[in-house]
Coordinates of C-alpha atoms in Angstrom, one line a residue:
X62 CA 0.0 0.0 0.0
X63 CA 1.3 3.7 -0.9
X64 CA 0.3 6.5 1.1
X65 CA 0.8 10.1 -1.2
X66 CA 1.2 13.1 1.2
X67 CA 0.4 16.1 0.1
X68 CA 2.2 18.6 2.0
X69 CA 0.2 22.2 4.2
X70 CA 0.4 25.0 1.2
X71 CA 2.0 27.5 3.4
X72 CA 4.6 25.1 3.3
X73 CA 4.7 25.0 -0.6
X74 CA 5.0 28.8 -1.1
X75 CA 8.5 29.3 1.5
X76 CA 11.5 29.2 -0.3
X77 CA 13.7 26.7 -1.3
X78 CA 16.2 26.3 1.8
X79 CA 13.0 26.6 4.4
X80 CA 10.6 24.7 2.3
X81 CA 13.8 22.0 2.7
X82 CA 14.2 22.4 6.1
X83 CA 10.3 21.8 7.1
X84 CA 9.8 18.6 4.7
X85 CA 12.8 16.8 6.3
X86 CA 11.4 17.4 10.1
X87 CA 8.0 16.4 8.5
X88 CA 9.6 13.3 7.5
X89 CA 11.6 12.6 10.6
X90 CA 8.7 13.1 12.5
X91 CA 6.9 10.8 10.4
X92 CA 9.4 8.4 10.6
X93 CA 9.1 8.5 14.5
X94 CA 5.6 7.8 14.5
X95 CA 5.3 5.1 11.9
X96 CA 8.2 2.7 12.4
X97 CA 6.4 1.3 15.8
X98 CA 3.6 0.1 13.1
X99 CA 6.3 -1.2 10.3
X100 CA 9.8 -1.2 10.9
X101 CA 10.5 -1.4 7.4
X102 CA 8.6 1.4 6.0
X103 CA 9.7 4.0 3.3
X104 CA 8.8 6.7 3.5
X105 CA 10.5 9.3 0.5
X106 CA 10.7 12.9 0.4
X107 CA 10.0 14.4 -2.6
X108 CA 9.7 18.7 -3.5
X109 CA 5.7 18.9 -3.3
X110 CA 4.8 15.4 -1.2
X111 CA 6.2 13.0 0.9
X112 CA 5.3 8.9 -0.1
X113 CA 5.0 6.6 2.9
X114 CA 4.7 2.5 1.0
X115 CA 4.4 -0.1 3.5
X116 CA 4.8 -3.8 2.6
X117 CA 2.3 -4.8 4.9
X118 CA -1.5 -6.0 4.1
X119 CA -2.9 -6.0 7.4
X120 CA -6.4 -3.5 6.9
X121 CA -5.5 -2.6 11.0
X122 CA -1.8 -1.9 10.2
X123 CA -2.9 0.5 7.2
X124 CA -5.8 1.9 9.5
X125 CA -2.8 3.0 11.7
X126 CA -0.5 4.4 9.6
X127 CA -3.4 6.8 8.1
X128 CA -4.8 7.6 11.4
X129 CA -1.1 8.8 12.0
X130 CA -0.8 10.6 8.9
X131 CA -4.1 12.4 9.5
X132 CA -3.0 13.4 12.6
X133 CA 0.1 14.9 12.4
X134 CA 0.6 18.0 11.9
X135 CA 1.8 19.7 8.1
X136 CA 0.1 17.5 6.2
X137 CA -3.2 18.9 3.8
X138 CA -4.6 15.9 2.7
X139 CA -3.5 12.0 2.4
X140 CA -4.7 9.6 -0.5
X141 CA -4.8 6.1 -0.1
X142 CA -2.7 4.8 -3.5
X143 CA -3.5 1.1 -4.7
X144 CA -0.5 -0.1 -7.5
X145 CA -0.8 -3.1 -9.8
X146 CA 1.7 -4.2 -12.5
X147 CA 0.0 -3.0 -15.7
X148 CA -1.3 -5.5 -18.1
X149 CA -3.7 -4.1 -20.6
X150 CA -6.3 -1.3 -20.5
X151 CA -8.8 -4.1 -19.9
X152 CA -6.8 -5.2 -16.6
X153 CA -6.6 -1.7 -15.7
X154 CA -10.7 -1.6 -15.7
X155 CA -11.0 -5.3 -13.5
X156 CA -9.2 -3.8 -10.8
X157 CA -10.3 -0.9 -10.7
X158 CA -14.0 -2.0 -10.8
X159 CA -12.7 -4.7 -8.2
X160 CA -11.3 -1.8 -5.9
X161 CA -14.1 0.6 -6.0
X162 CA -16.5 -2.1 -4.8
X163 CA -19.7 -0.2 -4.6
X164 CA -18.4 2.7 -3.2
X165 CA -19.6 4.5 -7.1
X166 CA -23.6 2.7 -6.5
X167 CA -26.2 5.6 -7.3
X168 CA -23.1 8.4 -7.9
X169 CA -22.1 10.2 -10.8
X170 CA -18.5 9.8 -11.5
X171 CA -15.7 10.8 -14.2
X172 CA -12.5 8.9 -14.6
X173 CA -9.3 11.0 -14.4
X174 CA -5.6 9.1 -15.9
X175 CA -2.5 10.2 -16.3
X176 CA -0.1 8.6 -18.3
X177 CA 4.0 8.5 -18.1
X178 CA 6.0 6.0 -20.8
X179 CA 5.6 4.4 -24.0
X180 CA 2.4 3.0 -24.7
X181 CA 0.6 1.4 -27.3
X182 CA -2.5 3.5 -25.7
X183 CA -3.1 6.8 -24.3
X184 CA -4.8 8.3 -21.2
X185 CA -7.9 9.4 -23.2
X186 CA -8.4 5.5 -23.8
X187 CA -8.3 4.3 -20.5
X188 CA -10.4 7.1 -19.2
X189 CA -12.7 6.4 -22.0
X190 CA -12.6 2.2 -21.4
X191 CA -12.6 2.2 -17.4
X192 CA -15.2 4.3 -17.8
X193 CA -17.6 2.7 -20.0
X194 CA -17.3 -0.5 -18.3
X195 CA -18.0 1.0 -14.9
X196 CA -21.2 2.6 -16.3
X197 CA -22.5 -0.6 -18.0
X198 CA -21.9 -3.1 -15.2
X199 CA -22.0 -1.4 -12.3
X200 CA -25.0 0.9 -10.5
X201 CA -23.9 4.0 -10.8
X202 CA -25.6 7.4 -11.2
X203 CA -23.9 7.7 -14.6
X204 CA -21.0 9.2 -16.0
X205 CA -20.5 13.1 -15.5
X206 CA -17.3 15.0 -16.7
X207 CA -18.0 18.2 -14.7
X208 CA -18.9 18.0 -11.2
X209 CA -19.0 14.2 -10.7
X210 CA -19.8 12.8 -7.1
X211 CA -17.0 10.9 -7.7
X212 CA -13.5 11.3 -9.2
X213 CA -11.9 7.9 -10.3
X214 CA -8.0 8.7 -10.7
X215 CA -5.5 6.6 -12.3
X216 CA -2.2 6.5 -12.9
X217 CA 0.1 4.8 -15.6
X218 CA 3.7 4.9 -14.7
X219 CA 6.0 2.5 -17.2
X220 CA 5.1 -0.9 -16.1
X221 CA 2.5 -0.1 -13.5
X222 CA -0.5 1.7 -12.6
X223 CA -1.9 2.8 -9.6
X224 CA -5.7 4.0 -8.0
X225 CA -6.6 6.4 -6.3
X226 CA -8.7 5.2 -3.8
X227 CA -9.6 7.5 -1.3
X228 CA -8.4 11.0 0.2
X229 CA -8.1 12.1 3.7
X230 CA -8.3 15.4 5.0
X231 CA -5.0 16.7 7.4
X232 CA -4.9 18.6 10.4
X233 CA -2.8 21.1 8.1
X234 CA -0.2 23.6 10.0
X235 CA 3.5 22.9 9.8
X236 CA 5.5 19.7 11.5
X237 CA 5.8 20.2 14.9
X238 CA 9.8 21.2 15.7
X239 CA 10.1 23.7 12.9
X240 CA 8.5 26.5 15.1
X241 CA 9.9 27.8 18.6
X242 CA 8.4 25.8 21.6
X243 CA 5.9 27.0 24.0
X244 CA 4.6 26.2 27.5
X245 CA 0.5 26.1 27.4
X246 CA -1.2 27.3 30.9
X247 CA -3.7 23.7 30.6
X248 CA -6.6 23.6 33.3
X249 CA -8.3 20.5 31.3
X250 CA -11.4 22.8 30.4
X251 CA -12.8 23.6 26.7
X252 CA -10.7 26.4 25.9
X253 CA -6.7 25.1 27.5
X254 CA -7.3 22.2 25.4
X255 CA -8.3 23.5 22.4
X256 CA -5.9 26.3 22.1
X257 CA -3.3 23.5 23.0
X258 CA -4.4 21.8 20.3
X259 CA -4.1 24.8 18.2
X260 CA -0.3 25.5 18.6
X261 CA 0.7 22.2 18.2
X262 CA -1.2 22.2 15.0
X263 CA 1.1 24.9 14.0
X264 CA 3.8 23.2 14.7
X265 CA 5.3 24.3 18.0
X266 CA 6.7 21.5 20.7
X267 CA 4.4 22.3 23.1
X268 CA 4.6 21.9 27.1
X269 CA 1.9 21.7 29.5
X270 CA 1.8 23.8 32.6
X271 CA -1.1 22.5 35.5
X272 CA -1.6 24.7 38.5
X273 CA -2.8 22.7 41.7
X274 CA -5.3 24.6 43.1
X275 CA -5.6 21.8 45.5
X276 CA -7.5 19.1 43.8
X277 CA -5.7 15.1 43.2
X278 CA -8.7 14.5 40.9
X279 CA -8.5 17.9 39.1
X280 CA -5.0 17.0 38.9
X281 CA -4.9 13.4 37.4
X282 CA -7.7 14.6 34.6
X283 CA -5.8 17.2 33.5
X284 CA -2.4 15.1 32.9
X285 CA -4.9 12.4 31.0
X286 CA -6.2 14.9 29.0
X287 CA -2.6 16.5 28.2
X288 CA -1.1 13.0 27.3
X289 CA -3.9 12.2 25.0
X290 CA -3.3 15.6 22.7
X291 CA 0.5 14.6 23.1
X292 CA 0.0 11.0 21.9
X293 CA -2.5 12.2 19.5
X294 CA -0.9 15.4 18.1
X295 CA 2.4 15.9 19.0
X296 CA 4.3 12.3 20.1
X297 CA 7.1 13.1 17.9
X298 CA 8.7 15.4 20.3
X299 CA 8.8 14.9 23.9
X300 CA 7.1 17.3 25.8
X301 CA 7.2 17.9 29.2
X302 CA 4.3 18.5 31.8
X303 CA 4.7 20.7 34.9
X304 CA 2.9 20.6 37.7
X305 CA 3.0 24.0 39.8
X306 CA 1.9 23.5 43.3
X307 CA -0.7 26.5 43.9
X308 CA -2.6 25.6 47.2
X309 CA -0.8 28.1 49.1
X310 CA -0.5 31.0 46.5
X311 CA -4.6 30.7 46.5
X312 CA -4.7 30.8 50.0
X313 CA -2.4 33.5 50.8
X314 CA -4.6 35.7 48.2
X315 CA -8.1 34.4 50.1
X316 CA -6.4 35.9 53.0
X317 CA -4.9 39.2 52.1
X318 CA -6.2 40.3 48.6
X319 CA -10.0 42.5 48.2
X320 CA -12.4 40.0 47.0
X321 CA -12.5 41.9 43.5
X322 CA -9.2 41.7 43.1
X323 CA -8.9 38.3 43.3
X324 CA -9.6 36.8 39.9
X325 CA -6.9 39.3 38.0
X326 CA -4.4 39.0 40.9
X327 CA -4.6 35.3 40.5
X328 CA -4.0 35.4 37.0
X329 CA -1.0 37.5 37.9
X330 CA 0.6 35.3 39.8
X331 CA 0.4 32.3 37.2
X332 CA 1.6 34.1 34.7
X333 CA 4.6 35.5 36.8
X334 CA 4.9 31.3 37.5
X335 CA 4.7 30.7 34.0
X336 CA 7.3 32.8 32.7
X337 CA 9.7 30.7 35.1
X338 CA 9.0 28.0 33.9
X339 CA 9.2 28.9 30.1
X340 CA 12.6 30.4 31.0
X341 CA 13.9 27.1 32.1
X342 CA 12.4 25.1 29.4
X343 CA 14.0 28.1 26.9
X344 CA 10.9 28.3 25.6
X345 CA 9.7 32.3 24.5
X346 CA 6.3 32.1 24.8
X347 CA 3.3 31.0 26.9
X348 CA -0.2 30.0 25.7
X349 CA -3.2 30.4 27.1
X350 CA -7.3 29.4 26.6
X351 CA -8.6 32.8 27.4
X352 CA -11.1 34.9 24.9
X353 CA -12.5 38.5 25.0
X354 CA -15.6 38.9 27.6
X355 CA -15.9 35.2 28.3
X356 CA -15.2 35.6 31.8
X357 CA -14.9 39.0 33.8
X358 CA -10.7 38.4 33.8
X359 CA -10.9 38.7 30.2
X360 CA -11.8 41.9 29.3
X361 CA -9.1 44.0 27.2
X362 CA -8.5 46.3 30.4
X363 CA -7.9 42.7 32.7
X364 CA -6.0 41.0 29.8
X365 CA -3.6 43.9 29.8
X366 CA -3.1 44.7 33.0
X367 CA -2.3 40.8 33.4
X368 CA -0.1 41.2 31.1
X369 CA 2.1 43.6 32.6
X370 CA 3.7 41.1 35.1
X371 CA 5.8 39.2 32.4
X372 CA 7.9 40.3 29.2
X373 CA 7.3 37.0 27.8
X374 CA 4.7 36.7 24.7
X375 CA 1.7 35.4 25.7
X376 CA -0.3 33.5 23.0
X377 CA -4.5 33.7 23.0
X378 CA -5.2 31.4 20.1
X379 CA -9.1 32.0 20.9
X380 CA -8.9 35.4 21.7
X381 CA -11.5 36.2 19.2
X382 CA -13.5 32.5 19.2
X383 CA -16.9 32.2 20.1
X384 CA -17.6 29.4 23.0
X385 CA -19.8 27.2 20.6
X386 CA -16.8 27.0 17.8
X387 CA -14.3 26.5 20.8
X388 CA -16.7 23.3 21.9
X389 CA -17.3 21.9 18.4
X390 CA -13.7 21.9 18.1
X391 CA -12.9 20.5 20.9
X392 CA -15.6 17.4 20.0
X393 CA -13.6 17.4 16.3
X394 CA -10.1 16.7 18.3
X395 CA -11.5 14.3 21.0
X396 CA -11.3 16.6 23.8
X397 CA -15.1 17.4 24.7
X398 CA -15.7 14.6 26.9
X399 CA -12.3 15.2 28.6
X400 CA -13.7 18.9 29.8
X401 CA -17.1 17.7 30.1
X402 CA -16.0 14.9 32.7
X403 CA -13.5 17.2 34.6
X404 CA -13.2 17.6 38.0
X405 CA -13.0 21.3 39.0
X406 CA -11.5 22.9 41.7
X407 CA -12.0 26.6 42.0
X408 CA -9.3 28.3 44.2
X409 CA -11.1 32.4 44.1
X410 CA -14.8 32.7 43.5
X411 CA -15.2 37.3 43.1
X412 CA -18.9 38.1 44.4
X413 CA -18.0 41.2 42.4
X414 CA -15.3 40.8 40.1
X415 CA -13.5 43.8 38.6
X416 CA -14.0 44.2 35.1
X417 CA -11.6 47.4 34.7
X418 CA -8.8 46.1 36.8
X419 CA -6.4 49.5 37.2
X420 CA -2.8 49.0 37.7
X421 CA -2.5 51.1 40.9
X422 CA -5.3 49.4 42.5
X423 CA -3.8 45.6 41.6
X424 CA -0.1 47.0 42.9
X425 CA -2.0 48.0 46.4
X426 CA -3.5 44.6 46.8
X427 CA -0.2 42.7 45.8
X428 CA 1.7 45.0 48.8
X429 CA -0.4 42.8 51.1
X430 CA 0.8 39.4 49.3
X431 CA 3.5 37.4 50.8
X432 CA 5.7 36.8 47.3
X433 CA 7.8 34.0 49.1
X434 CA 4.5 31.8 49.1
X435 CA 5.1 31.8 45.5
X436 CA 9.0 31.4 44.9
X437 CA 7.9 28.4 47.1
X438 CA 5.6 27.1 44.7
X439 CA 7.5 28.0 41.3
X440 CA 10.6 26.0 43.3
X441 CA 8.6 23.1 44.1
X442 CA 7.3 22.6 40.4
X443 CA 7.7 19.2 39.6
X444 CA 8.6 18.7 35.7
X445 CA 8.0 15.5 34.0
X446 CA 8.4 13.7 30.5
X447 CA 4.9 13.6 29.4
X448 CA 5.4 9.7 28.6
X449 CA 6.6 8.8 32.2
X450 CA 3.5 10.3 34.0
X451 CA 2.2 6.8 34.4
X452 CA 5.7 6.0 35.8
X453 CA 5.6 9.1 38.7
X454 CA 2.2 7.6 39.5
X455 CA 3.3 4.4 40.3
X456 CA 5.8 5.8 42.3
X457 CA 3.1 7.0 45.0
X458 CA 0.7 3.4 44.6
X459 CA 1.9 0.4 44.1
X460 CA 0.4 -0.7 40.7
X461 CA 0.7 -4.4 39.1
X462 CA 1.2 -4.6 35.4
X463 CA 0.6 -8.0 34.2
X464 CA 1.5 -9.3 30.7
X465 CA -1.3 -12.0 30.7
X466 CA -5.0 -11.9 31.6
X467 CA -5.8 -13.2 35.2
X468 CA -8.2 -15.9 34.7
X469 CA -11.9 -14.7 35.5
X470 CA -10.3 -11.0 35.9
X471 CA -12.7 -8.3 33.6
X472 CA -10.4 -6.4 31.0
X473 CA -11.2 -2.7 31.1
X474 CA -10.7 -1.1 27.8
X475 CA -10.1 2.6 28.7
X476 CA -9.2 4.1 25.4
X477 CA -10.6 6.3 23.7
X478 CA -13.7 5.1 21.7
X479 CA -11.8 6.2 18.0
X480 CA -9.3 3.9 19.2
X481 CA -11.5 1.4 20.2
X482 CA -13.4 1.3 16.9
X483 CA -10.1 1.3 15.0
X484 CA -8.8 -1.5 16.9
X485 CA -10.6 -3.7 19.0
X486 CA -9.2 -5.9 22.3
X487 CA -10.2 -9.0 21.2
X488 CA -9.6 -12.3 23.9
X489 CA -10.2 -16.0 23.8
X490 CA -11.0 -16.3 27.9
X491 CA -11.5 -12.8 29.5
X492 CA -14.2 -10.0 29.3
X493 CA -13.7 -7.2 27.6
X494 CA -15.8 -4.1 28.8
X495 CA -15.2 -0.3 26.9
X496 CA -15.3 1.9 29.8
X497 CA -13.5 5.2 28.4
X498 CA -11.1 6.7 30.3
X499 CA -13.0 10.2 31.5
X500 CA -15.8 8.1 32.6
X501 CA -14.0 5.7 34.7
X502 CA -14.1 7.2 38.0
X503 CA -17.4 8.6 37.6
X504 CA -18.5 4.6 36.6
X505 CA -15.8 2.4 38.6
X506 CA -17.5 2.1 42.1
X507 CA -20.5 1.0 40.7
X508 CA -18.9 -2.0 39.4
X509 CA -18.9 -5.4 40.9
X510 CA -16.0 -5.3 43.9
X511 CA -15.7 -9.0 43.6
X512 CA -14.2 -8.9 41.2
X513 CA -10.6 -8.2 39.8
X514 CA -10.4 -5.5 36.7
X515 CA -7.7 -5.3 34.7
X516 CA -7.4 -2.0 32.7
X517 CA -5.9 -1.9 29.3
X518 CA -4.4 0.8 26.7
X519 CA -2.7 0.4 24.1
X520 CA 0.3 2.3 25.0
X521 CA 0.4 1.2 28.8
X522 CA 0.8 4.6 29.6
X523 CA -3.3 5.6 30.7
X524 CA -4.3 2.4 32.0
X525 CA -1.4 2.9 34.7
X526 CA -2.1 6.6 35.2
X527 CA -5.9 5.4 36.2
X528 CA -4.8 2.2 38.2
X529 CA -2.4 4.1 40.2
X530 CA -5.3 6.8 41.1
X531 CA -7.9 4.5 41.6
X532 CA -5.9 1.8 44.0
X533 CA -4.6 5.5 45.7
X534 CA -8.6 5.7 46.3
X535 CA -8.8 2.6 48.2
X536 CA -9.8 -0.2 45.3
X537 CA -7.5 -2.8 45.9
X538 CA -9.5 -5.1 42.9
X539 CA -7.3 -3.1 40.1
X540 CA -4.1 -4.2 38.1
X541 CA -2.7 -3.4 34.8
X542 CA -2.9 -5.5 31.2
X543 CA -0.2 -4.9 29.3
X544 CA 0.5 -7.5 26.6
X545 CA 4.2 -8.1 25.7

């Protein structure tokens, strides 16, 4: 199987050395993510597309490798390339009418060839012979040569020729590591997520920043939610994920800070925190979810006065978004049931939020703030490869992983359900329940307690994240299925 990617068009148009530069990082990246599915893949750089040809006839192997290519980032489209040794024009029709199955039943269509070599017919002929024979013996809607339902494309290359058999949109944007990283303020809501989402599309190594406001729960969604976009989006680089203990900085500003003040001031203080952080990391800028009006700390006035604590660039990738868009793209990237299952913790609550924070007001109520509280908490961050997070959680519980099924033990699938439906856990002797990751807390006590669950990712990585949380909670009935 042949995989033709067509490369982001703002890739296309940068000259020659940066138009280099980006399709070899697109390619290494690419290499990164596919050689787990075939070690032998090829994948060739070319000046306008890259070609990724696997040996390997496995439907589930070429599921992955497109599910990769459609997810990572500076890619516009993919198209799924079938290739036969050519034969005759006649040969050329049978497979191509075997290939399209009836995916052309009640659809106008047009076939498209192109044609490279000596040949004793051109690509007006086959387009005319394929053609003819697809409308006479199979149900289509006819043939229509402008504005088909259906393109048929074909290629004749020498000895071969190869279909076009279907086409996949990309996530666009440019391959992650040719743009400066950044260090995204991520609470697990809506709009953290999404505008996460959003830089990493545009291809910047992106970090995560959590601040503890106090809750474990809030905590352990948010780095599920984080490593999902990472393995999703962005697994060719590795990523850190910071975890900023804030418990204190929110109490000291309950104690000593007008209640009206306290949402900016807040805001302050994590973005002075921030800036630390992206320092250390060498990163220039910091993202963030916020958008104009959606909450009383994001009016212009608060935003800039915010601001002011920090001379690094702050991104808003939804600063001008509209809540609804900011949900429906978070249900297009997999994140809306992530924020809609989140625990919360919320460290101010304003009766009377300011809306027009001024500067000399903020500056009196921070004179009453106790700054060590937060050099404490900025020197007590805890940073941590975004693939070892499982790993620091086992180092608090003590979590089994087990290579085989117990016998009568209940395999909890906890992937996502795209991952699910791509590839199913299939076993001989064991259970297999789909119990999605953001629901399993929520769902897990009303289980049976009798009886052992195993839970079970693909990657190892989430199923030990939520075993170590849920034994931490007392439920000693929980291990780890890791297979191999």
């Amino acid at each position: 199987m042949k995989f033709l990617v067509k490369l982001f068009p703002e890739i296309i148009i940068k000259s020659k050395p940066v138009r280099k530069k980006f399709i070899k990082q697109l390619r290494d990246n690419l290499r990164k993510l596919l050689l787990p599915i075939d070690p032998d893949i090829n994948i060739i750089r070319e000046w306008d597309r890259i070609t990724v040809e696997t040996a390997l006839t496995d439907e589930a192997a070429h599921r992955g490798i497109l599910t990769v290519l459609c997810n990572t980032p500076g890619i516009a489209n993919v198209a799924e390339v079938a290739e036969y040794p050519l034969v005759d024009v006649h040969d050329i029709y049978e497979k191509t009418r075997d290939a399209l199955g009836d995916s052309l039943r009640g659809k106008s269509f047009a076939v498209r060839c192109k044609r490279t070599g000596q040949h004793d017919f051109n690509s007006g002929e086959v387009e005319r012979y394929v053609g003819g024979g697809l409308n006479q013996f199979s149900e289509t809607g006819g043939v229509k040569l402008k504005n088909p339902d259906v393109t048929v494309r074909l290629e004749v290359r020498h000895g071969q020729f190869s279909l076009l058999k279907r086409r996949h949109e990309g996530l666009g944007g440019f391959p992650i590591g040719t743009v400066d990283s950044v260090v995204s303020l991520i609470s697990g809501g809506f709009d953290s997520t999404v505008s996460s989402y959003m830089v990493m599309k545009r291809g910047m190594r992106t970090h995560f920043c959590f601040f503890n406001l106090g809750g474990r729960e809030h905590e352990v969604g948010v780095k599920e939610v984080a490593l999902y976009l990472w393995l999703k989006y962005g697994a060719s680089h590795r990523v850190k994920f910071i975890t900023v203990p804030f418990e204190n900085v929110v109490a000291e500003i309950l104690k000593n800070v007008e209640n009206s003040q306290m949402g900016v001031i807040l805001k302050r203080m994590m973005l002075r925190a921030a800036s630390e952080v992206a320092a250390n990391l060498e990163s220039p800028a910091l993202v963030t979810g916020e958008a104009v009006a959606q909450v009383s700390s994001q009016t212009l006035i608060n935003l800039s006065v915010i601001d002011q604590v920090t001379d690094t660039l702050v991104l808003r990738p939804l600063i001008t978004a509209d809540k609804l868009d900011i949900i429906n793209t978070a249900a297009r990237i997999g994140t809306e049931e992530f924020a809609a299952n989140m625990p919360e913790y919320c460290g101010v609550i304003s009766v009377k939020p300011t809306t027009r924070a001024k500067p000399e007001k903020i500056a009196e109520q921070e004179g009453n703030f106790d700054f060590a509280v937060l050099e404490r908490a900025i020197a007590s961050a805890r940073y941590t490869n975004i693939d070892a997070l499982a790993d620091e959680e086992q180092t608090v519980v003590d979590v089994e992983v087990l290579p085989i099924p117990l016998a009568e033990a209940v395999i909890l699938d906890v992937r996502h359900p795209d991952e699910i439906e791509r590839k199913p856990l299939q076993l001989d002797r064991n259970e297999v329940r789909e119990m999605p990751f953001y629901e399993l807390h929520r769902r897990f006590a009303e289980l049976d307690q009798g009886v052992n669950y195993q839970l079970y990712c693909d990657k190892g990585v989430m199923s030990r994240l939520h075993a170590a949380h849920l034994v931490e909670q007392g439920f000693a009935n929980v291990k780890v299925y890791r297979p191999g």
